[in-house]
Coordinates of C-alpha atoms in Angstrom, one line a residue:
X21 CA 138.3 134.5 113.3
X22 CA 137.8 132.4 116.4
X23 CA 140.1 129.0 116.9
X24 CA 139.0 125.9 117.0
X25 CA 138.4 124.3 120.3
X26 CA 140.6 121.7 120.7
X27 CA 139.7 117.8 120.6
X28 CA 140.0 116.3 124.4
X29 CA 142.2 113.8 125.3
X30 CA 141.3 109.7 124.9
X31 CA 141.4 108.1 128.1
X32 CA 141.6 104.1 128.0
X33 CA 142.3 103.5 131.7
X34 CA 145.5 104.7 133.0
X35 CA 146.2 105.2 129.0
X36 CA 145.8 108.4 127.3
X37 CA 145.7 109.1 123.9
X38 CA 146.8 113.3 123.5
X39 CA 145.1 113.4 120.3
X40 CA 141.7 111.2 120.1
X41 CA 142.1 109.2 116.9
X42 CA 142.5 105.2 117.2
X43 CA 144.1 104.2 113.2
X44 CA 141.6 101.1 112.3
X45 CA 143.2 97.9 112.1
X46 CA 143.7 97.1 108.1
X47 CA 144.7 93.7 107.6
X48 CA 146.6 91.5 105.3
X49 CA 149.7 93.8 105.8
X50 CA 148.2 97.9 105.3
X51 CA 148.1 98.0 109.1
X52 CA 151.4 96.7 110.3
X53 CA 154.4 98.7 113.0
X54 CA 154.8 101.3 110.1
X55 CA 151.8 102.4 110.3
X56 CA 151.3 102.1 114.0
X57 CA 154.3 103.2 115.3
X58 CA 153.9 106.8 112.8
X59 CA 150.2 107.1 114.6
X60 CA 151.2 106.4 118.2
X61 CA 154.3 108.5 118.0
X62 CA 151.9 111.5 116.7
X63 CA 149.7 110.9 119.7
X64 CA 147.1 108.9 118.9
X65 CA 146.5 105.1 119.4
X66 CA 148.3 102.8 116.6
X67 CA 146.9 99.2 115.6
X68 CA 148.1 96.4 114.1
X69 CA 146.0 94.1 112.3
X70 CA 147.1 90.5 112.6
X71 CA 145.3 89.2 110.1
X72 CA 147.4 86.8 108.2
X73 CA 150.2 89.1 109.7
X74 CA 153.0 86.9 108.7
X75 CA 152.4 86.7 105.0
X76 CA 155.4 87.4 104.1
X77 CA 157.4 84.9 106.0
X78 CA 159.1 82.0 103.7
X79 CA 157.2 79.7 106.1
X80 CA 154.0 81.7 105.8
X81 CA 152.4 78.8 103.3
X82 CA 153.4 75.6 105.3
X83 CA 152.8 76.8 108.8
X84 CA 150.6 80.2 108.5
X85 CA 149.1 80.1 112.1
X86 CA 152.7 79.5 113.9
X87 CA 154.5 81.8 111.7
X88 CA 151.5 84.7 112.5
X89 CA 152.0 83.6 116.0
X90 CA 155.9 84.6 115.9
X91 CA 155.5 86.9 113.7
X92 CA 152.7 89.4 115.9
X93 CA 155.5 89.9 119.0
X94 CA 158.5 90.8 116.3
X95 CA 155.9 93.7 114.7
X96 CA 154.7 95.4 117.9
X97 CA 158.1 95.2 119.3
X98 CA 159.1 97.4 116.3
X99 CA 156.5 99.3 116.5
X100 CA 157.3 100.6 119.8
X101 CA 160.7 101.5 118.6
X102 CA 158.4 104.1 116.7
X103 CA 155.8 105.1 118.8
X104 CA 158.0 107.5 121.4
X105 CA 156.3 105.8 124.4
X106 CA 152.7 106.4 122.5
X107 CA 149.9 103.7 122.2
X108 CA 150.0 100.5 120.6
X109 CA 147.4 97.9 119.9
X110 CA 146.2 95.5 117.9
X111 CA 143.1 94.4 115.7
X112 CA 142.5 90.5 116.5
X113 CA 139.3 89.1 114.3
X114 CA 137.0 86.8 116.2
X115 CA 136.5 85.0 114.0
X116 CA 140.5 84.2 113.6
X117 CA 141.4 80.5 113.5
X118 CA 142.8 80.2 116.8
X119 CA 141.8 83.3 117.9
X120 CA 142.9 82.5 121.8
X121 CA 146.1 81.9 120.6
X122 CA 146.5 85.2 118.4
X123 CA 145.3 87.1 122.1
X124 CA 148.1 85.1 124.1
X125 CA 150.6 86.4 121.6
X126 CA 149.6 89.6 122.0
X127 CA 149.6 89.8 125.7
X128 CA 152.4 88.2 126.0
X129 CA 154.2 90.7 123.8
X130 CA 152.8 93.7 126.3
X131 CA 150.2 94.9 123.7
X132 CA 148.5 98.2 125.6
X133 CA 145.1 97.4 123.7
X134 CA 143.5 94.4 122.2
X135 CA 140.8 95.4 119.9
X136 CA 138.3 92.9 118.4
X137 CA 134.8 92.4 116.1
X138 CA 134.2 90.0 112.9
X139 CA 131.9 88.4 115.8
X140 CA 131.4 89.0 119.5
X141 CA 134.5 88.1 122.0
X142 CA 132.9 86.8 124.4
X143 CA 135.9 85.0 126.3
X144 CA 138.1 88.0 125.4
X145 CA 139.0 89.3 129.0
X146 CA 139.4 85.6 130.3
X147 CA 142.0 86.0 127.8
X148 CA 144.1 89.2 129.3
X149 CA 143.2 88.4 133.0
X150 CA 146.2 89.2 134.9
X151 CA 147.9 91.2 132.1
X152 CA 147.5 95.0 131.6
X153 CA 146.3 95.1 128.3
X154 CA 143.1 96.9 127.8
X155 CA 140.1 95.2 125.7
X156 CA 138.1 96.5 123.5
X157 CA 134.6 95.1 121.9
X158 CA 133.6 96.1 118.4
X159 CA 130.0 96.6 117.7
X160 CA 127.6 97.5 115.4
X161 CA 124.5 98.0 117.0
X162 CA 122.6 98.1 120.3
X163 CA 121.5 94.5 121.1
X164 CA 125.0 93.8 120.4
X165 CA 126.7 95.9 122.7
X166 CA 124.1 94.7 125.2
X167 CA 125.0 91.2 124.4
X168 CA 128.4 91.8 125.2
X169 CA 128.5 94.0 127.9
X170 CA 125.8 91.6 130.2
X171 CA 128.1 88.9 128.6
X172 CA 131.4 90.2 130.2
X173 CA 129.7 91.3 133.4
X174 CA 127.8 88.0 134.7
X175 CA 130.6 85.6 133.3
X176 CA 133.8 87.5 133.9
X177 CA 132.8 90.4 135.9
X178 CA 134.6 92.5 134.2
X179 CA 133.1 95.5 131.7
X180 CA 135.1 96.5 128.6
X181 CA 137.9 99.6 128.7
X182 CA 136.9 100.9 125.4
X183 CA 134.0 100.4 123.2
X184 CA 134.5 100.9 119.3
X185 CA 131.0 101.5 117.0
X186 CA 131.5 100.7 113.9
X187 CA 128.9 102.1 111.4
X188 CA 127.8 101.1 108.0
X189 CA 130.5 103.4 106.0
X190 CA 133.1 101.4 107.1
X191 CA 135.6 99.4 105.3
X192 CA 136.7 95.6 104.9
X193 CA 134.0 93.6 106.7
X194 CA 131.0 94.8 108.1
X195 CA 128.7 93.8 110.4
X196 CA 125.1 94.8 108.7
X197 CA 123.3 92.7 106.0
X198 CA 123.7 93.6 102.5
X199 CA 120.6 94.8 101.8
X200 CA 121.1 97.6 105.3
X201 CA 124.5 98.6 104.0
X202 CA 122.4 99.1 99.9
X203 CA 120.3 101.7 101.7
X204 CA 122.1 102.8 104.9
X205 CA 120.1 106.2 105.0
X206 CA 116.8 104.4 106.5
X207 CA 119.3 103.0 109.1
X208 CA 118.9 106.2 111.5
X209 CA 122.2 104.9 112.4
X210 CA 123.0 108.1 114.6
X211 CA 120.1 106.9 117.0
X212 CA 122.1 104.1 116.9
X213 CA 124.7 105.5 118.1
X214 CA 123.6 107.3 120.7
X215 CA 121.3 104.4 121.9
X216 CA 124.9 102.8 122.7
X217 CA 127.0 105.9 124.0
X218 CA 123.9 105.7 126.5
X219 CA 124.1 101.7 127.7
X220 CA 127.4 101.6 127.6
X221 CA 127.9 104.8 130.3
X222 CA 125.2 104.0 132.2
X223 CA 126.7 100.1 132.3
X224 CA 130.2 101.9 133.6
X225 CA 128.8 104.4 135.7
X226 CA 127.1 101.3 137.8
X227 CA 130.1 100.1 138.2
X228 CA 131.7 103.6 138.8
X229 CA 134.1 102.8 135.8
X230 CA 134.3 105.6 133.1
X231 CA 134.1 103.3 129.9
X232 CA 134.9 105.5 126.7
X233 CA 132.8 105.3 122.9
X234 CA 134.7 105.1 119.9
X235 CA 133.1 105.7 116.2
X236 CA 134.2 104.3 113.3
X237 CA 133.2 104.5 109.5
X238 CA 133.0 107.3 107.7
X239 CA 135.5 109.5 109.6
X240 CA 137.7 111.0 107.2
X241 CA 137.7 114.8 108.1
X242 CA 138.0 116.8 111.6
X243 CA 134.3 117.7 110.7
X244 CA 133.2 114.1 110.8
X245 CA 135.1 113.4 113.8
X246 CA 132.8 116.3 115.3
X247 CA 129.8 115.0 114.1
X248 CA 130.6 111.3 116.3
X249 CA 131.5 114.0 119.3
X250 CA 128.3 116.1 119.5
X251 CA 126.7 112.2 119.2
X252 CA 128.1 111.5 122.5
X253 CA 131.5 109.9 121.1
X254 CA 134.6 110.2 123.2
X255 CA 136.8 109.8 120.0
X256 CA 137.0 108.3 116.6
X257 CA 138.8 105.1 114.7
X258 CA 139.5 106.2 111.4
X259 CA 141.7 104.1 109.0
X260 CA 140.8 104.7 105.2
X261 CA 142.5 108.3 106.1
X262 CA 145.7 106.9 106.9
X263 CA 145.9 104.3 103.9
X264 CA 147.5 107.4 101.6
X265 CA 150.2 108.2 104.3
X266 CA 153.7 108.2 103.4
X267 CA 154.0 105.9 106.4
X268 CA 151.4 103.5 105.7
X269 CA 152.5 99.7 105.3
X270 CA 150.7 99.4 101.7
X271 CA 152.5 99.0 98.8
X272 CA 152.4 102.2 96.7
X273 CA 150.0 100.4 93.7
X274 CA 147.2 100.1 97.3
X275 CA 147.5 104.0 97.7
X276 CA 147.1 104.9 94.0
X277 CA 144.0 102.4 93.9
X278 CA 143.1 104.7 96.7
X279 CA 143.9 108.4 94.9
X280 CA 142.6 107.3 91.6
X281 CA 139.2 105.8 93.0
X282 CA 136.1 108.0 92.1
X283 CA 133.0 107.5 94.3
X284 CA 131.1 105.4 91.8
X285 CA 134.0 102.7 91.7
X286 CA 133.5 102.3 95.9
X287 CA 131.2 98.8 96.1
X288 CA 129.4 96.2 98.3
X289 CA 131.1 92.7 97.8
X290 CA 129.9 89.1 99.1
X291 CA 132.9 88.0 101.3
X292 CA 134.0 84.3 101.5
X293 CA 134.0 84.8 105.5
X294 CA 130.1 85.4 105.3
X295 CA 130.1 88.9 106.0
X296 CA 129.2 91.8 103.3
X297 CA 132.2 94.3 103.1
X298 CA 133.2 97.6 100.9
X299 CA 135.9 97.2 98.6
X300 CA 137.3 99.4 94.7
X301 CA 135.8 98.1 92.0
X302 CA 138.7 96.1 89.8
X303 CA 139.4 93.4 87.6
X304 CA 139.1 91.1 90.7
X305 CA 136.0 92.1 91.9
X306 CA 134.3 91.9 88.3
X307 CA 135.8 88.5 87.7
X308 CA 134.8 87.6 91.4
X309 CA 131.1 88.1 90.0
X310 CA 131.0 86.1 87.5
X311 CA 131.7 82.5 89.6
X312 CA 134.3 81.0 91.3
X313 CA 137.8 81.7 90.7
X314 CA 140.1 78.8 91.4
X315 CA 142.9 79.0 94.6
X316 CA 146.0 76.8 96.3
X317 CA 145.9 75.4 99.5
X318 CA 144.1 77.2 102.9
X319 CA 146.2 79.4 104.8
X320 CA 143.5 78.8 107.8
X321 CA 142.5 82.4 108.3
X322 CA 138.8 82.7 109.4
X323 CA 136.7 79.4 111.0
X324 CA 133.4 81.0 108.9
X325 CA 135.2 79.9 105.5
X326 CA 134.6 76.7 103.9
X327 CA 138.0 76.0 101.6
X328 CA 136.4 73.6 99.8
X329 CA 133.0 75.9 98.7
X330 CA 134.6 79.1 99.1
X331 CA 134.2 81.3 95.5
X332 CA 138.0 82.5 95.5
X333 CA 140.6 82.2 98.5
X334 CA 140.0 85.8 100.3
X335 CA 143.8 85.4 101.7
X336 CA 144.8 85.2 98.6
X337 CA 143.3 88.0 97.3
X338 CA 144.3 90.2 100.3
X339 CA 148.0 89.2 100.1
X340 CA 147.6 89.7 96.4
X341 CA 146.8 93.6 97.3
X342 CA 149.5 94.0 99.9
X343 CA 152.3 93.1 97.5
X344 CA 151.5 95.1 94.8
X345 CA 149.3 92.7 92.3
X346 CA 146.4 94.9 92.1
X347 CA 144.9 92.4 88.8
X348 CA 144.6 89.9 91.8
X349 CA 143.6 91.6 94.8
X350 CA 140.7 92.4 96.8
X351 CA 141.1 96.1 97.8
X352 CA 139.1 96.8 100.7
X353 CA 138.3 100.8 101.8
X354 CA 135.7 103.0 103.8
X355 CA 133.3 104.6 102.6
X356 CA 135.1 107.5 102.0
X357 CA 138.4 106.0 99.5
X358 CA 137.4 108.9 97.0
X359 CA 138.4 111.2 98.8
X360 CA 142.0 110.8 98.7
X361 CA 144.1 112.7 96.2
X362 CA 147.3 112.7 97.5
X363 CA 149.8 111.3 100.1
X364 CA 150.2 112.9 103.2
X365 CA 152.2 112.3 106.3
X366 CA 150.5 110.6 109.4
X367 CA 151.5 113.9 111.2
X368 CA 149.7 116.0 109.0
X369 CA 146.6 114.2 109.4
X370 CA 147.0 114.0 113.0
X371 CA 147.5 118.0 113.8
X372 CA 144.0 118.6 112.2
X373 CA 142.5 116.3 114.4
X374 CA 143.8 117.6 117.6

């Protein structure tokens, strides 16, 4: 029986990842050094999420922005401790409160890679100039990625060092309307796909810069991580994989939500941020449904959300998830969640892939 050929290499710059798997960002708390560290130390490319990253500070409720401010050096300082001189980076919404800020930190704390959607980042590399961390754009469809990439070049001259695509099988938020991600087969999304692989090469080579494609959503298994190669892709971002690791950040009730999900329980919800995003069916989500479900104060997460016309408190309901309360919580997945059946080690997962 003939071997499989082996993955190549991920090259972000004078970065290289041995094994080409980026571990999606997964905030509040799923995603943290853990997490990170396990994947960067296996070879690949760890990220932190920041999202409400210091939620379990004791002054996490009076002073949420400073306390994720402090709290995003102390996490990707220990996860270097981890990584064995591997990758680190972070996820940084957009859309963040104070999303310059929650960049600074990051930078400041020598992140190698600053990754970043939930809207376009258009003054992301103003950001990092001077610094060398790499950026990253997430997008989810051509005109965006054109957008961006004409964006970066006339106003910064700069182009990005990595481009993620994130597709409609995704988890958490997504950028697609609800009614595109209800029937996601007349999408064609792997024209999509390609269509961008294309733009963003030909953008690089005109500026004789080798700028790498990333797909995410849906990528569970080696085979799907071939599919997104022989679509042009120069690796993957995968994170509903890693949710059931050993080494994953969740608490233990997240991963059995995970291993005991069947495919029909895997649904679309209507996000207080304004986006659609994939999520287990629960308690939560059915009560969610039925109208608004009273929360405290704002811990100032996302500029789209309106506190006082929000229909439940989505940092609640995310922090609820990370500590256990799974009655309360909003557990967001890919597309794939079913699939699990079992915790695994992050090494495991990362030998098939390589």
């Amino acid at each position: 029986m003939s071997s499989i050929r082996s993955f190549p290499p991920l090259k972000i710059g004078e970065l290289t990842a041995r094994i080409p798997v980026i571990q999606g960002g997964m905030g509040v708390g799923i995603s943290l050094s853990g997490l990170a560290g396990a994947v960067a130390a296996q070879g690949g490319v760890g990220i932190i999420s920041t999202a409400q990253i210091g939620f379990r500070e004791a002054s996490f409720d009076q002073d949420p922005i400073g306390t994720n401010l402090r709290v995003i050096g102390t996490e990707i300082q220990k996860a270097r401790k981890l990584a064995a001189g591997g990758i680190i980076g972070v996820n940084i919404m957009t859309a963040t409160r104070r999303y310059e800020d929650y960049v600074k930190a990051a930078v400041e704390a020598g992140v190698d890679l600053i990754i970043s959607g939930a809207g376009l980042p258009m003054n992301l590399p103003r950001l990092v100039s001077g610094s060398r961390t790499k950026i990253a754009p997430i997008v989810s469809s051509l005109k965006s990625a054109q957008v961006i990439l004409r964006y970066w070049q006339k106003k910064h001259e700069r182009l990005p060092d990595l481009v993620v695509i994130e597709g409609p099988e995704a988890g958490g938020h997504l950028g697609f309307s609800y009614e595109e991600l209800q029937n996601p087969d007349q999408m064609d999304y792997d024209r999509e796909i390609r269509d961008i692989v294309e733009h963003v090469k030909n953008c690089g080579r005109e500026k004789g810069k080798d700028i790498p494609v990333v797909v995410a959503g849906g990528i569970y298994t080696r085979q799907d991580a071939q599919r997104a190669f022989d679509l042009g892709a120069d690796g993957v971002q995968m994170a509903t994989r890693f949710v059931t690791t050993y080494e994953c950040d969740a608490p233990m009730e997240y991963k059995e939500a995970y291993i005991h999900a069947r495919r029909e329980d895997i649904v679309l919800v209507k996000s207080p941020v304004g986006m659609p995003g994939r999520a287990i069916e629960n308690a939560f989500v059915r009560r969610s449904g039925q109208g608004p479900i009273p929360h405290g104060k704002c811990h100032l997460c996302v500029s789209t959300c309106d506190p006082a016309s929000t229909p439940y408190c989505i940092t609640e309901a995310l922090v609820n998830a990370a500590k256990g309360d799974m009655e309360h919580a909003l557990i967001f997945c890919g597309s794939n969640a079913y699939r699990a059946d079992k915790l695994e080690h992050v090494s495991d997962i990362m030998k098939e892939f390589q």
